[in-house]
Amino acid sequence: MLPDDVREVLDAFIISDDKLNEISQKIEEEMVAGLEKKDGSSIAMLPSFVPELPDGSEAGQYAVIDLSGKNLRIMLLTLKGTGCEPDTISNNYILPSTVMKGTGDQLFTFIVNCLHKFLKQFDLLEANLSIGFVFSYPCEQLSIRSAKLLWWTKGFDIKDCLQKDVCKLLEDALELNMSTRAQIKAVMNDTVGQLAAAAHRYGPECTIGVVIGYGCNSSYLEKTERIKKLDSPYPHKEMVVVTEWEEFGANGELEDILTPFDKEIDAASVHQGKQMVDKLTGALYLGEVCRRVLAQLVLDRLLFDGQECEKLDEPDNFPTKYILEILGAADTNKACRRICDELEVPSHSSQDYAIIHEVCHLISLRSACIVASAIGALLRHLGSSRVKIGVGGALVQFHPTYMGMLKEKLALVAPLTCHWEVVNADEGSARGAALIAAVAEKLNL
């Protein structure tokens, strides 16, 4: 049992079932509006120009460039056709913070230099490889090989890339900085890549892909006739759409569930008032929400007997990995004790550990609630009788209780007429990019 004063602070993070359904309905309305016209909704519903998902028959060797956060992944995949698991080789490269907030030339030169090292390592510089480019930031897709950057997320802030075709920027950097016969065959959001990989693994019922990592986003297979805002006729019956639902809340739709801590985080962010779903759900923010709550409880003399904890007052000193360690520990007290020691808390007790655990749980649960409300909106919109939802990302991969909470809350908002199943799709975006490149080759796109 927690003290009443603590419970009063934490109750602000609890989303009732009624509120969950209300949020889900609002998200569905914004999705429909987003399909109707450009700039008609807080949820952009961006066309990807990917006309179909892989069917498993794809074969060949493909390279992948995956820029989905602070890590750049370069991968080589050998697809072997129906019933065969692809061979994969990959290297990860850490982007310096100076590159994340520098110039476009710095970013794309860094990417190309990493690609050059990778291909040289495997003696593939002269290979005629098709490249799948995963670029996990909101873009207006102009074709399967052209994507204009709309805004940055996940800590990036490179202003001279905005409104430019990132595929063209990569091609220019390739031409300038290395000699290779490799060609970019498709550019896509990470959710599109993950959806392709999940469909390849789980079959044609898998028509929704969700990534819950630094931020949160999704893609799904839509009937082309429902995408009213397309500027010109599209010759295929279906197309993958990237929701960009992380922008839901930009028009105040989530105002009544925002706590003072959320508002502080938004005010301190690079993009104030934007990406509100990310700030409530993503791994980039959850630890910081916890830190601010715990710091306030100390200030209110409800935690650590009010003893000052300087480290807890500093931004980013309660990383999301602490949440995962606390909620996943066989002995919660032991995990909390170690973390308190790392934070140099003068003294701490089992009562403090119970409070810390509850803070981590409720902030994680709120994240799962919001993601479930968005998935439920997609399920109602699709109107399918059977759907598999490929879910991946850091919170799914490493958070010990997240998947269970997500399924529990989705059961409250999903349509009763739909038999849905959440399937694990960890680490799928790069593999999916190769599959989309193969689909583009097959269809001569």
PDB file of N, CA and C in Angstrom, residues 75-116:
ATOM      1  N   MET A  75      23.299  -3.846 -43.521  1.00  0.00           N
ATOM      2  CA  MET A  75      23.028  -5.285 -43.519  1.00  0.00           C
ATOM      3  C   MET A  75      23.117  -5.849 -44.926  1.00  0.00           C
ATOM      4  N   LEU A  76      23.544  -7.091 -45.000  1.00  0.00           N
ATOM      5  CA  LEU A  76      23.524  -7.850 -46.243  1.00  0.00           C
ATOM      6  C   LEU A  76      22.609  -9.049 -46.031  1.00  0.00           C
ATOM      7  N   LEU A  77      21.594  -9.182 -46.879  1.00  0.00           N
ATOM      8  CA  LEU A  77      20.662 -10.298 -46.771  1.00  0.00           C
ATOM      9  C   LEU A  77      20.687 -11.124 -48.043  1.00  0.00           C
ATOM     10  N   THR A  78      20.698 -12.422 -47.856  1.00  0.00           N
ATOM     11  CA  THR A  78      20.558 -13.343 -48.980  1.00  0.00           C
ATOM     12  C   THR A  78      19.224 -14.057 -48.821  1.00  0.00           C
ATOM     13  N   LEU A  79      18.250 -13.676 -49.667  1.00  0.00           N
ATOM     14  CA  LEU A  79      16.917 -14.270 -49.637  1.00  0.00           C
ATOM     15  C   LEU A  79      16.931 -15.547 -50.459  1.00  0.00           C
ATOM     16  N   LYS A  80      16.326 -16.604 -49.918  1.00  0.00           N
ATOM     17  CA  LYS A  80      16.450 -17.926 -50.551  1.00  0.00           C
ATOM     18  C   LYS A  80      15.128 -18.517 -51.017  1.00  0.00           C
ATOM     19  N   GLY A  81      14.063 -17.695 -51.012  1.00  0.00           N
ATOM     20  CA  GLY A  81      12.808 -18.200 -51.540  1.00  0.00           C
ATOM     21  C   GLY A  81      11.948 -18.874 -50.491  1.00  0.00           C
ATOM     22  N   THR A  82      10.854 -19.493 -50.961  1.00  0.00           N
ATOM     23  CA  THR A  82       9.809 -20.051 -50.102  1.00  0.00           C
ATOM     24  C   THR A  82      10.358 -21.078 -49.112  1.00  0.00           C
ATOM     25  N   GLY A  83       9.988 -20.869 -47.854  1.00  0.00           N
ATOM     26  CA  GLY A  83      10.326 -21.845 -46.823  1.00  0.00           C
ATOM     27  C   GLY A  83      11.733 -21.792 -46.296  1.00  0.00           C
ATOM     28  N   CYS A  84      12.553 -20.861 -46.782  1.00  0.00           N
ATOM     29  CA  CYS A  84      13.956 -20.793 -46.375  1.00  0.00           C
ATOM     30  C   CYS A  84      14.223 -19.504 -45.587  1.00  0.00           C
ATOM     31  N   GLU A  85      14.944 -19.629 -44.501  1.00  0.00           N
ATOM     32  CA  GLU A  85      15.319 -18.473 -43.699  1.00  0.00           C
ATOM     33  C   GLU A  85      16.459 -17.728 -44.391  1.00  0.00           C
ATOM     34  N   PRO A  86      16.362 -16.400 -44.528  1.00  0.00           N
ATOM     35  CA  PRO A  86      17.438 -15.643 -45.179  1.00  0.00           C
ATOM     36  C   PRO A  86      18.731 -15.686 -44.357  1.00  0.00           C
ATOM     37  N   ASP A  87      19.851 -15.584 -45.042  1.00  0.00           N
ATOM     38  CA  ASP A  87      21.135 -15.388 -44.376  1.00  0.00           C
ATOM     39  C   ASP A  87      21.342 -13.891 -44.175  1.00  0.00           C
ATOM     40  N   THR A  88      21.833 -13.508 -43.010  1.00  0.00           N
ATOM     41  CA  THR A  88      22.018 -12.089 -42.726  1.00  0.00           C
ATOM     42  C   THR A  88      23.391 -11.829 -42.121  1.00  0.00           C
ATOM     43  N   ILE A  89      23.983 -10.733 -42.525  1.00  0.00           N
ATOM     44  CA  ILE A  89      25.206 -10.212 -41.929  1.00  0.00           C
ATOM     45  C   ILE A  89      24.972  -8.727 -41.696  1.00  0.00           C
ATOM     46  N   SER A  90      25.300  -8.216 -40.509  1.00  0.00           N
ATOM     47  CA  SER A  90      25.051  -6.798 -40.265  1.00  0.00           C
ATOM     48  C   SER A  90      26.112  -6.202 -39.352  1.00  0.00           C
ATOM     49  N   ASN A  91      26.316  -4.910 -39.512  1.00  0.00           N
ATOM     50  CA  ASN A  91      27.171  -4.120 -38.626  1.00  0.00           C
ATOM     51  C   ASN A  91      26.385  -2.908 -38.165  1.00  0.00           C
ATOM     52  N   ASN A  92      26.603  -2.497 -36.919  1.00  0.00           N
ATOM     53  CA  ASN A  92      25.982  -1.293 -36.382  1.00  0.00           C
ATOM     54  C   ASN A  92      27.037  -0.210 -36.190  1.00  0.00           C
ATOM     55  N   TYR A  93      26.631   1.029 -36.468  1.00  0.00           N
ATOM     56  CA  TYR A  93      27.515   2.176 -36.311  1.00  0.00           C
ATOM     57  C   TYR A  93      26.773   3.244 -35.497  1.00  0.00           C
ATOM     58  N   ILE A  94      27.456   3.821 -34.512  1.00  0.00           N
ATOM     59  CA  ILE A  94      26.832   4.836 -33.661  1.00  0.00           C
ATOM     60  C   ILE A  94      27.006   6.206 -34.298  1.00  0.00           C
ATOM     61  N   LEU A  95      25.901   6.938 -34.446  1.00  0.00           N
ATOM     62  CA  LEU A  95      25.980   8.283 -35.002  1.00  0.00           C
ATOM     63  C   LEU A  95      26.433   9.265 -33.923  1.00  0.00           C
ATOM     64  N   PRO A  96      27.483  10.037 -34.167  1.00  0.00           N
ATOM     65  CA  PRO A  96      27.876  11.075 -33.204  1.00  0.00           C
ATOM     66  C   PRO A  96      26.769  12.122 -33.081  1.00  0.00           C
ATOM     67  N   SER A  97      26.647  12.712 -31.914  1.00  0.00           N
ATOM     68  CA  SER A  97      25.608  13.732 -31.707  1.00  0.00           C
ATOM     69  C   SER A  97      25.828  14.923 -32.634  1.00  0.00           C
ATOM     70  N   THR A  98      27.101  15.180 -32.996  1.00  0.00           N
ATOM     71  CA  THR A  98      27.378  16.288 -33.915  1.00  0.00           C
ATOM     72  C   THR A  98      26.776  16.032 -35.293  1.00  0.00           C
ATOM     73  N   VAL A  99      26.712  14.760 -35.688  1.00  0.00           N
ATOM     74  CA  VAL A  99      26.104  14.409 -36.972  1.00  0.00           C
ATOM     75  C   VAL A  99      24.584  14.519 -36.891  1.00  0.00           C
ATOM     76  N   MET A 100      24.008  14.129 -35.749  1.00  0.00           N
ATOM     77  CA  MET A 100      22.556  14.155 -35.578  1.00  0.00           C
ATOM     78  C   MET A 100      22.000  15.579 -35.600  1.00  0.00           C
ATOM     79  N   LYS A 101      22.860  16.553 -35.304  1.00  0.00           N
ATOM     80  CA  LYS A 101      22.400  17.953 -35.281  1.00  0.00           C
ATOM     81  C   LYS A 101      23.305  18.830 -36.144  1.00  0.00           C
ATOM     82  N   GLY A 102      23.922  18.205 -37.150  1.00  0.00           N
ATOM     83  CA  GLY A 102      24.838  18.942 -38.019  1.00  0.00           C
ATOM     84  C   GLY A 102      24.204  19.320 -39.331  1.00  0.00           C
ATOM     85  N   THR A 103      24.834  18.895 -40.427  1.00  0.00           N
ATOM     86  CA  THR A 103      24.337  19.227 -41.763  1.00  0.00           C
ATOM     87  C   THR A 103      23.970  17.948 -42.504  1.00  0.00           C
ATOM     88  N   GLY A 104      23.207  18.100 -43.566  1.00  0.00           N
ATOM     89  CA  GLY A 104      22.846  16.955 -44.385  1.00  0.00           C
ATOM     90  C   GLY A 104      24.067  16.308 -45.012  1.00  0.00           C
ATOM     91  N   ASP A 105      25.023  17.117 -45.422  1.00  0.00           N
ATOM     92  CA  ASP A 105      26.243  16.580 -46.015  1.00  0.00           C
ATOM     93  C   ASP A 105      26.981  15.688 -45.018  1.00  0.00           C
ATOM     94  N   GLN A 106      27.057  16.130 -43.758  1.00  0.00           N
ATOM     95  CA  GLN A 106      27.716  15.322 -42.725  1.00  0.00           C
ATOM     96  C   GLN A 106      26.984  13.988 -42.524  1.00  0.00           C
ATOM     97  N   LEU A 107      25.665  14.044 -42.462  1.00  0.00           N
ATOM     98  CA  LEU A 107      24.883  12.830 -42.220  1.00  0.00           C
ATOM     99  C   LEU A 107      25.065  11.819 -43.345  1.00  0.00           C
ATOM    100  N   PHE A 108      24.847  12.242 -44.575  1.00  0.00           N
ATOM    101  CA  PHE A 108      24.854  11.286 -45.679  1.00  0.00           C
ATOM    102  C   PHE A 108      26.279  10.851 -46.051  1.00  0.00           C
ATOM    103  N   THR A 109      27.265  11.695 -45.804  1.00  0.00           N
ATOM    104  CA  THR A 109      28.655  11.261 -45.975  1.00  0.00           C
ATOM    105  C   THR A 109      29.000  10.191 -44.944  1.00  0.00           C
ATOM    106  N   PHE A 110      28.532  10.372 -43.710  1.00  0.00           N
ATOM    107  CA  PHE A 110      28.753   9.368 -42.664  1.00  0.00           C
ATOM    108  C   PHE A 110      28.119   8.035 -43.066  1.00  0.00           C
ATOM    109  N   ILE A 111      26.885   8.074 -43.564  1.00  0.00           N
ATOM    110  CA  ILE A 111      26.190   6.851 -43.977  1.00  0.00           C
ATOM    111  C   ILE A 111      26.961   6.144 -45.091  1.00  0.00           C
ATOM    112  N   VAL A 112      27.374   6.898 -46.086  1.00  0.00           N
ATOM    113  CA  VAL A 112      28.067   6.306 -47.235  1.00  0.00           C
ATOM    114  C   VAL A 112      29.425   5.741 -46.821  1.00  0.00           C
ATOM    115  N   ASN A 113      30.124   6.433 -45.933  1.00  0.00           N
ATOM    116  CA  ASN A 113      31.410   5.913 -45.459  1.00  0.00           C
ATOM    117  C   ASN A 113      31.239   4.577 -44.735  1.00  0.00           C
ATOM    118  N   CYS A 114      30.166   4.462 -43.946  1.00  0.00           N
ATOM    119  CA  CYS A 114      29.884   3.202 -43.257  1.00  0.00           C
ATOM    120  C   CYS A 114      29.535   2.097 -44.262  1.00  0.00           C
ATOM    121  N   LEU A 115      28.748   2.443 -45.279  1.00  0.00           N
ATOM    122  CA  LEU A 115      28.410   1.473 -46.317  1.00  0.00           C
ATOM    123  C   LEU A 115      29.669   1.002 -47.046  1.00  0.00           C
ATOM    124  N   HIS A 116      30.556   1.940 -47.333  1.00  0.00           N
ATOM    125  CA  HIS A 116      31.795   1.602 -48.034  1.00  0.00           C
ATOM    126  C   HIS A 116      32.632   0.616 -47.218  1.00  0.00           C
TER     127      HIS A 116
END
